[in-house]
Amino acid sequence: MNVLIYIESENGAPKKSALEAVAYGAEIAKGQVVALASSDTATADLGNYGADKVLQFAVSGKLEASQVAELVAQAAEAQNAEVVIFAKSILNDLAAPMVGIKLGASVASNVIEKPDFSKGFVVKRSVFSGKAFTEVALNNAKKVLTIKKNAVAMTEKGKTAAVESFSPAITASPVQIKETTQKTGDILLTDADIVVSGGRGLKGPEHWGMIEELAKTLHAATGCSKPVSDMDWRPHHEHVGQTGIKVSPNLYVAVGISGAIQHLAGVSSSKTIVVINKDADAPFFKAADYGIVGDAFDIIPKLTEALKKAM
Amino acid sequence: MKILICISHVPDTNAKIPFKDGKPDLAGLTFVIAPYDDFALARAVELRDQTAGKLTVLCVGKAETEATIRKALAIGADDAIRVDAEPTDAFFVATQIADIAKKNQYDMILTGRESSDYNGGQVHGMVAAMLGIPCVVPCMKLDLNGNVATMYREIEGGKEVVQLPTPFVAGCQEPIAEWKIPNMRGIMTAKSKPLQVVQPVGVTVATQVASYEVPAPRGNCKMIDAGNVAHLVEMLKSEAKVI
Ligand SMILES: Cc1cc2nc3c(=O)[nH]c(=O)nc-3n(C[C@H](O)[C@H](O)[C@H](O)COP(=O)(O)OP(=O)(O)OC[C@H]3O[C@@H](n4cnc5c(N)ncnc54)[C@H](O)[C@@H]3O)c2cc1C
Ligand SMILES: Nc1ncnc2c1ncn2[C@@H]1O[C@H](COP(=O)(O)O)[C@@H](O)[C@H]1O
């Protein structure tokens, strides 16, 4: 069983989530582990995390999801890949179901663990906005998975991947990009090992300096609750929860967020949750591992100081 | 413009999901239009008004979904189609939507970014691939000028302005429009708007739910004294091992 992994890269390097996807592929492959990456992507890490081979395609601008789907489907056929793996991302979440249709594959998104082969090809995924998990059997011969962060432990294999070039036939997309506004250099919410989020308890956008300072100290991404992005205190892409981004970092720090069920839906698969809230009865404490009852304006600067000393 | 809005019928987002015999026991819950689909519906109504077009709401579901479909009619859809089947997975649902779209040639098909039960985020992409038309997701703003749409699409860390001609599929999210609440007149007229029930087309079963599991509750939250934040740092280092 060959496995194909689509690699998203940033500034010439594979995204961390893409390396996780390679590690996942290496764990489950019974044949070749093939990574599909643009020709300007560094290949060393792909081999190191388990790719036997890197297929390189020439890039010409940004690809639409439909074009990624064409590229991936052609590579999967050329490489006889039975399983195609994507790391969860906005683009990949759309490309994966499209690849599924092209290949006649069973598709599963938000996969959180390695497949259980004892029952066929069964994957565990989160449903009901994180309120439950389900095991899903993928019946078709081919499978397409998008995996969530932390679905597999990353182990370095120290391999060197063979590099081959690949020239797919890609159709032009009717979607024209007119303008892009993107903050670069920040750690992406979905990629971050640590996320620090602020809620309405912070009273106004002018108070986010201390949240950013804390996040910087922890090498964390910043997030927020829905009302905070609704009021434009923070950009929409930072909004975490049922109707926002779903994160599964190692550490989630929630400051001045009450812990409404819709917010929890976006964070419940975090490994460790820390809640700082001045109300001891805030529901978030019930979903947390560590809590501090107190005023954020007092605690956050002190916490940042303590972290600076300790790290 | 002929607009199709696809809605999923899901438990209210405030609800805890009860489990019985290893399965979600949804009988006692209140059902709603999934939140993202509700945003898409709100914008669809506005675009229908703006273009003096026609808005059809589609739901793949058994008879119990009709109250939810009527709510979409009350909010402003002109007519409705219900595909009379259990929505077993995204491939099944997408096949039904694509079949209806082929017969009716909509200018645009709006969906939510994802449902709030399966959370697959797959149906729109599958429909677009089946019909061979573009798909934009997550779509946060959608304006029409003739048959050209201008959209804001969220990307990691920002957004993009994109333009494309109809027909297309768009998976919507806030702030595309404000959720609309049906008014009295809407509720009254919804009762007499046409709701057509159609039989599903046959589909090979791509995925099957084998079992459900409820997430393990977190251990008791360890409370740390506000005067001793250094203790939290210690715990995160030595006990949780996350920093
Ligand atoms: C369909 C639907 C979907 C939704 N989707 C989402 C979603 O995706 N994400 C989301 O976040 N919400 C979502 N919501 C909204 C959600 O229900 C809550 O309203 C929201 O999460 C509350 O945000 P908050 O905790 O920031 O604000 P609040 O509920 O106002 O809580 C503020 C908290 O800050 C605390 N506080 C105040 N001052 C201080 C201080 N000085 N120091 C420390 N703590 C302080 C208060 O004790 C309180 O607990 C959704 C709602 C619906 C109906
Ligand atoms: N049973 C259904 N009937 C009609 N539309 C649906 C159904 N299920 C999902 N959809 C639409 O497809 C979108 C994506 O759903 P999903 O792939 O389940 O996350 C939803 O936001 C709805 O707009």
XYZ file of C-alpha atoms in Angstrom, chain A residues 175-181, chain B residues 136 141 149-155 158-164:
23
model
C -11.192 32.049 -9.748
C -9.083 35.214 -9.952
C -7.295 36.486 -6.867
C -7.625 40.265 -6.809
C -6.024 41.067 -3.494
C -4.360 39.243 -0.609
C -4.015 40.575 2.913
C -14.823 29.057 -2.789
C -18.517 38.239 1.769
C -19.217 37.446 -7.959
C -16.686 39.159 -5.753
C -15.940 37.305 -2.545
C -13.719 37.563 0.500
C -12.227 34.242 1.313
C -10.458 33.512 4.564
C -6.896 32.229 4.285
C -5.716 36.812 6.550
C -8.050 37.078 3.626
C -8.219 37.260 -0.133
C -10.524 39.065 -2.509
C -11.458 36.756 -5.368
C -13.619 37.148 -8.450
C -15.348 34.478 -10.477
